[in-house]
Coordinates of C-alpha atoms in Angstrom, one line a residue:
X3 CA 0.0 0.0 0.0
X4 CA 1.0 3.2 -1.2
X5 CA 0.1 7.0 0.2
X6 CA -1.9 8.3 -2.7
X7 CA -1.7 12.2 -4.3
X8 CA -5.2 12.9 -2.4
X9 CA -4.3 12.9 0.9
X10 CA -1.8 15.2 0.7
X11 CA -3.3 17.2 -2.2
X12 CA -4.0 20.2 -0.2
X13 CA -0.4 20.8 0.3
X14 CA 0.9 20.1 -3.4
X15 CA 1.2 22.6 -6.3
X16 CA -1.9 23.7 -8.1
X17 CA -1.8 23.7 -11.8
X18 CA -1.3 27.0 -11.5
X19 CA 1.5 26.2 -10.1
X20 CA 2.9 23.5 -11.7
X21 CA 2.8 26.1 -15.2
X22 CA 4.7 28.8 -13.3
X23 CA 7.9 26.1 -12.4
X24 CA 7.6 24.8 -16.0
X25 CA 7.8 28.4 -17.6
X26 CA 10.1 30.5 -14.7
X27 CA 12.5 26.8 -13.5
X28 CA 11.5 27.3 -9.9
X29 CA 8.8 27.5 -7.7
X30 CA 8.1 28.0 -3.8
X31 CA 6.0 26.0 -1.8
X32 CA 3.8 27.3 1.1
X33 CA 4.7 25.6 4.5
X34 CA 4.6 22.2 4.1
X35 CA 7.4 20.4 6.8
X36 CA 6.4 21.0 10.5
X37 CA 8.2 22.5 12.9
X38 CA 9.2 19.0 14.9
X39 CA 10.9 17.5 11.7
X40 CA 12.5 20.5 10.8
X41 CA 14.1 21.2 14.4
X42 CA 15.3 17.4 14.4
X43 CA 16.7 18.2 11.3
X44 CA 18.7 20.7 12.8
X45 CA 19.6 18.9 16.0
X46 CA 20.9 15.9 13.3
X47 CA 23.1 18.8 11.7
X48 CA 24.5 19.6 14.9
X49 CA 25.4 15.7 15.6
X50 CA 27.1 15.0 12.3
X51 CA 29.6 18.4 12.3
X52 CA 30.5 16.9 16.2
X53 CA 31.4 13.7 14.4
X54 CA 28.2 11.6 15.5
X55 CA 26.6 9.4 13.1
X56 CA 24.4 6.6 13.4
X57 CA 26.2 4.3 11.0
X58 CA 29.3 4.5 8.2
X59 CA 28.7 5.3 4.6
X60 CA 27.8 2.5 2.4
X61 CA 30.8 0.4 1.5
X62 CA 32.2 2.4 4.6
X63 CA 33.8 4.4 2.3
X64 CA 34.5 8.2 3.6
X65 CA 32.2 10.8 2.2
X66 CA 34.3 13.9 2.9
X67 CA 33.0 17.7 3.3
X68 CA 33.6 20.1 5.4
X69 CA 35.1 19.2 8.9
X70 CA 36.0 21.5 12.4
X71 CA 39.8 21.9 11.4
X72 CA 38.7 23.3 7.8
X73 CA 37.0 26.5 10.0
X74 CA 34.8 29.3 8.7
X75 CA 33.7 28.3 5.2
X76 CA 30.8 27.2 3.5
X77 CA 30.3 24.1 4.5
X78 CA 28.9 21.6 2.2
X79 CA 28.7 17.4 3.5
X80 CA 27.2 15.0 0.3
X81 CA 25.3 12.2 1.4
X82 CA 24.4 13.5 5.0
X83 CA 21.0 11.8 4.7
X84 CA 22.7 8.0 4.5
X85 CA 24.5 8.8 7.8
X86 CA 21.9 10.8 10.7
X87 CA 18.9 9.4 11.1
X88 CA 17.2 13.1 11.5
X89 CA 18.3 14.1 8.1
X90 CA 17.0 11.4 6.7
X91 CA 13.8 11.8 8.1
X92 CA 13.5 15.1 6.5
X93 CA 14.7 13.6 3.2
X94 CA 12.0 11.3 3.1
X95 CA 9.1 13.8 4.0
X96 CA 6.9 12.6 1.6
X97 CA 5.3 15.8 1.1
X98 CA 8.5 17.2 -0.7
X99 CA 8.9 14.0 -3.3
X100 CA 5.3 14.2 -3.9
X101 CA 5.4 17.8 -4.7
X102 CA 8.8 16.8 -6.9
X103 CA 6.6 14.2 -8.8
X104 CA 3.6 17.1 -9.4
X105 CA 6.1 19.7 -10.6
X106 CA 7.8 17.1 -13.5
X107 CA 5.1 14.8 -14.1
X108 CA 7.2 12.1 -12.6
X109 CA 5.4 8.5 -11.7
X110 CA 7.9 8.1 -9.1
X111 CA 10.4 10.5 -7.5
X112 CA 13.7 8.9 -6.2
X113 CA 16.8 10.8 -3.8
X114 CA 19.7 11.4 -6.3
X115 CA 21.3 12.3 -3.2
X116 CA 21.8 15.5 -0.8
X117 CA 23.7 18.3 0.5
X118 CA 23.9 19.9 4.1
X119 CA 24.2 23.3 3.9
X120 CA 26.1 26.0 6.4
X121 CA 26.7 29.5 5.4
X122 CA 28.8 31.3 8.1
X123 CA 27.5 35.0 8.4
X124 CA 29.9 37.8 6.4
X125 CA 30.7 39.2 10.0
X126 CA 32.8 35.9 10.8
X127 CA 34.7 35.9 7.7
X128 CA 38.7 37.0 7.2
X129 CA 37.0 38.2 3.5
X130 CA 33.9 39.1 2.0
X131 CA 32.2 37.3 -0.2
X132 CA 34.3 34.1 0.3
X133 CA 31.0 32.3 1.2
X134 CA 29.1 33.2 -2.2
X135 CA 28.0 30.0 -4.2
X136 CA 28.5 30.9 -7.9
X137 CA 26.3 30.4 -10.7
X138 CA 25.6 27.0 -12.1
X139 CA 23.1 24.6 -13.2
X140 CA 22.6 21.3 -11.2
X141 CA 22.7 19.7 -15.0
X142 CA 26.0 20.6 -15.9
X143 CA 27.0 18.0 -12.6
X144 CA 25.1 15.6 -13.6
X145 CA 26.0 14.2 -17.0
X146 CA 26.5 11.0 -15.9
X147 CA 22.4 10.9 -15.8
X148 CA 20.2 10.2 -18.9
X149 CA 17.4 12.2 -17.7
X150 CA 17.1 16.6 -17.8
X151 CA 14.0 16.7 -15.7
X152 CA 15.6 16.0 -12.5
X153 CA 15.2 18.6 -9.9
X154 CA 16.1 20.5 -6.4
X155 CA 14.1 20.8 -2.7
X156 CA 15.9 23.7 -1.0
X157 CA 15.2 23.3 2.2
X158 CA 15.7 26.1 4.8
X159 CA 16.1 25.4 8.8
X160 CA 14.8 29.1 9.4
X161 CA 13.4 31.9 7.0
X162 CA 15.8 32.2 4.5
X163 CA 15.9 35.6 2.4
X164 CA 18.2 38.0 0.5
X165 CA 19.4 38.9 3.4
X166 CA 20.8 35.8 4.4
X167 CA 22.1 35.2 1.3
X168 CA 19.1 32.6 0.1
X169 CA 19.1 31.1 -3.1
X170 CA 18.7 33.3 -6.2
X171 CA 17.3 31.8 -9.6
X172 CA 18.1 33.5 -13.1
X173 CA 14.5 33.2 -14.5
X174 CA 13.4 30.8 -16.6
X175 CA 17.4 29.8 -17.9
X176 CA 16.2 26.3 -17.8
X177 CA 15.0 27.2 -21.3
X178 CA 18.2 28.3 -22.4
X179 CA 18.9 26.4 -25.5
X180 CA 22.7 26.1 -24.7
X181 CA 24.5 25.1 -22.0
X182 CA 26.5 27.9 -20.0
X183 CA 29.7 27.5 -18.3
X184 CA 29.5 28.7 -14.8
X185 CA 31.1 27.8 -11.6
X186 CA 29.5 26.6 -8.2
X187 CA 32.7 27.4 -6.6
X188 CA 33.2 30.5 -8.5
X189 CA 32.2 33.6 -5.5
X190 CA 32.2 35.6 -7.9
X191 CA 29.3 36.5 -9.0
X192 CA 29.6 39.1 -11.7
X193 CA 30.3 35.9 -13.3
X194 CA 26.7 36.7 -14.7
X195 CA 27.3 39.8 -16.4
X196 CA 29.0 38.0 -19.5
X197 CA 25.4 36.2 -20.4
X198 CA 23.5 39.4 -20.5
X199 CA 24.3 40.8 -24.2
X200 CA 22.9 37.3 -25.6
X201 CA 20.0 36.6 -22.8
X202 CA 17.5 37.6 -20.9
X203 CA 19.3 37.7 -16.9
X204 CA 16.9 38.6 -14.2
X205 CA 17.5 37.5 -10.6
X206 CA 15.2 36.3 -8.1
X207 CA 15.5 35.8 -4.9
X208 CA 12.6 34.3 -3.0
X209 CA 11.7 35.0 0.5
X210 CA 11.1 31.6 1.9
X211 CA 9.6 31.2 5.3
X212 CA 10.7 28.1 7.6
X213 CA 8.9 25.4 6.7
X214 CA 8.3 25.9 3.1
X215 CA 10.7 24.6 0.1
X216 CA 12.0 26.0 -2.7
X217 CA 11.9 23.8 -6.1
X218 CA 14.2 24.5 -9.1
X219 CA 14.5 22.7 -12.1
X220 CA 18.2 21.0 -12.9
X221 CA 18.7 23.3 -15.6
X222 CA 18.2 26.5 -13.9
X223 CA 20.8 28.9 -13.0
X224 CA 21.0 29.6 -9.8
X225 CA 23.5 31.0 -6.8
X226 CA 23.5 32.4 -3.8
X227 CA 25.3 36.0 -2.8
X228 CA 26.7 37.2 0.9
X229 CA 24.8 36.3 4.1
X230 CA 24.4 39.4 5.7
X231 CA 22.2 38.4 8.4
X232 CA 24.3 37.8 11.2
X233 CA 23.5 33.8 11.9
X234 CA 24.5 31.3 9.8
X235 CA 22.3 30.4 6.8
X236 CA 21.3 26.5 7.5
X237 CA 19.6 24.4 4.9
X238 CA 19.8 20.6 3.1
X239 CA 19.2 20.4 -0.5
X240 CA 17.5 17.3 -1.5
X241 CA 18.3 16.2 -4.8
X242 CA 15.9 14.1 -6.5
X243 CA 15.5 12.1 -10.1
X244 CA 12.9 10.5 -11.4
X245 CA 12.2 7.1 -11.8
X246 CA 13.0 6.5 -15.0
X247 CA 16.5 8.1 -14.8
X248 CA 19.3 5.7 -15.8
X249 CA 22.9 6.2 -16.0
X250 CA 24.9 7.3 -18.7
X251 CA 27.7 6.2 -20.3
X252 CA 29.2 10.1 -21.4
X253 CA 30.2 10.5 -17.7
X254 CA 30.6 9.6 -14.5
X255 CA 29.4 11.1 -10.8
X256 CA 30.6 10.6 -7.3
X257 CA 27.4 9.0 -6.6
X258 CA 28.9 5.6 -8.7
X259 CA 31.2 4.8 -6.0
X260 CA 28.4 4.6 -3.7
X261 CA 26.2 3.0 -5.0
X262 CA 25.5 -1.5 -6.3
X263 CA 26.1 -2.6 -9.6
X264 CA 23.3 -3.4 -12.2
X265 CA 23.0 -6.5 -13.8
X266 CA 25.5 -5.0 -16.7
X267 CA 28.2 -4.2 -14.6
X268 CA 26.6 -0.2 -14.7
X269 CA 25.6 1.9 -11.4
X270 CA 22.4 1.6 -9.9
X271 CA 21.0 4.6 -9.7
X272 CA 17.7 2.6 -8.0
X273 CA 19.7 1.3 -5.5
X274 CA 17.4 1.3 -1.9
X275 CA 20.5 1.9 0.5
X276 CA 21.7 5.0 -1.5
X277 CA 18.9 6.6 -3.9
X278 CA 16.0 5.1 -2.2
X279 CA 11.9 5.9 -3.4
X280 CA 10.8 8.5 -1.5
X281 CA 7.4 8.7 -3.6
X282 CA 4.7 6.9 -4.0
X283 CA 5.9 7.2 -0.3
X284 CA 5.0 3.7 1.9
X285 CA 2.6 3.8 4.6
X286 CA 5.4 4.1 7.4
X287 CA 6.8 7.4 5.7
X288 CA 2.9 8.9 6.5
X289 CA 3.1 12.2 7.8
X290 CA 1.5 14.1 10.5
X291 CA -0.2 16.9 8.4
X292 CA 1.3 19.8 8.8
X293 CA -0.7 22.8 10.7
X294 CA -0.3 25.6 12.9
X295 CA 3.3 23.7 13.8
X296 CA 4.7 24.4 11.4
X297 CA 5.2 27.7 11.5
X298 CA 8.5 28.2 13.9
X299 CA 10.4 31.6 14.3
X300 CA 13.4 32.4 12.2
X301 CA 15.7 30.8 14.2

């Protein structure tokens, strides 16, 4: 037995909606994770920068990112989700997939695989602007995947605006009929100004309150500038493929080392322990709707 689209279907995209992310490559949800997951969420952040963790990577292999000795950076860990129970939990909110499978049209909705997120405020850095995450598509990182119509769940710990240097979307670029070269790890972010003679460039920057998540399509452009807020900007970015995506043999991704073997010797991008279905979510996965909870302060 599967959760179906209509109990949750007060808390999915319209398709109203669902037009405006397939014309502008992005769209905003209203609250939709409760306060308790989110604050777990955050608690399971805590645990796995003190070095606590519930069980090794698959294969036990070491997934790197950002440790105490590497100090006040952006702070980016891959795969936190297959390590801290919390953050897992929050990846599998099946809210989030099922909103995934409503914005592409996707039967099923799978985890490509995740990022936790820490952006230290500008007030704590040696130099400014050394946080800023450059321009890029999620596409041009990940060739080694047949399909284009994977997407991103942004999801904040606390309301995340300009301010606190949130994510920032160049409109509707996943219709771009070429591919651009930009830089996640590029700060720079004039980086921009070079596609403006031969496009149309204009920046958003949604104001996303805690609890809602921001969607963007793989091919959008997208970046993030200073956090002037004075706290530290705190998300996970849940990165999710459809079913139907399949590896391909053009390239290759991080992900291949983690994951089993198909039949043909390729990598399983299916694989339960790694990329595991997060919708048509399974009964056990069945949330508490969300309400008046989940509506926390800005932390």
């Amino acid at each position: 037995m599967t959760i179906s689209n209509a109990s949750l279907d007060h808390l999915l995209p319209t398709g109203e909606d669902v037009e405006f992310y397939r014309a502008h490559g992005y769209w905003t949800s209203g609250p939709i994770v409760p306060a308790d997951v989110l604050d777990a969420a955050e608690a399971g952040m805590a645990r796995l920068y003190a070095g606590d963790t519930d069980r090794p990577p698959p294969g036990g292999r070491s997934l790197g990112g950002w440790r105490p000795e590497d100090g006040e950076v952006l702070r980016k860990n891959d795969h936190a989700s297959l390590v801290v129970d919390e953050l897992a939990a929050l990846v599998r909110y099946p809210v989030i997939a099922a909103c995934a499978a409503r914005l592409s049209g996707a039967g099923e909705i799978r985890l490509w695989h995740d990022q936790l997120l820490y952006k230290p405020p500008e007030s704590a850095l040696p130099e400014a602007g050394g946080v800023n995450v450059g321009w890029h598509t999620d596409r041009q990182y990940w060739r080694s995947c047949v399909s284009t119509e994977m997407l991103t769940a942004w999801v904040p710990f606390h309301d995340v605006g300009e301010a606190a240097g949130g994510i920032a979307f160049v409109d509707a670029s996943h219709l771009w009929q070429d591919d651009v070269a930009l830089d996640f790890f590029d700060s720079d972010l004039s980086a921009l100004d070079r596609l403006r003679g031969s496009r149309r460039v204009e920046v958003v920057v949604p104001e996303i309150p805690r609890g809602a998540v921001s969607f963007h399509h793989c091919r959008t452009v997208h970046g993030s500038g200073p956090n002037l807020s004075g706290r530290p900007r705190r998300s996970l970015a849940v990165h999710l493929q459809p079913g139907d995506n399949r590896p391909s043999l053009r390239a290759r991704h991080g992900l291949d080392d983690l994951v089993r073997r198909d039949p043909e010797g390729r990598p399983d991008y299916a694989d339960p322990a790694v990329c595991p279905r997060l919708w048509p979510a399974s009964p056990d996965h069945l949330p508490s709707l969300p309400g008046t909870a989940v509506h926390g302060d800005d932390a």
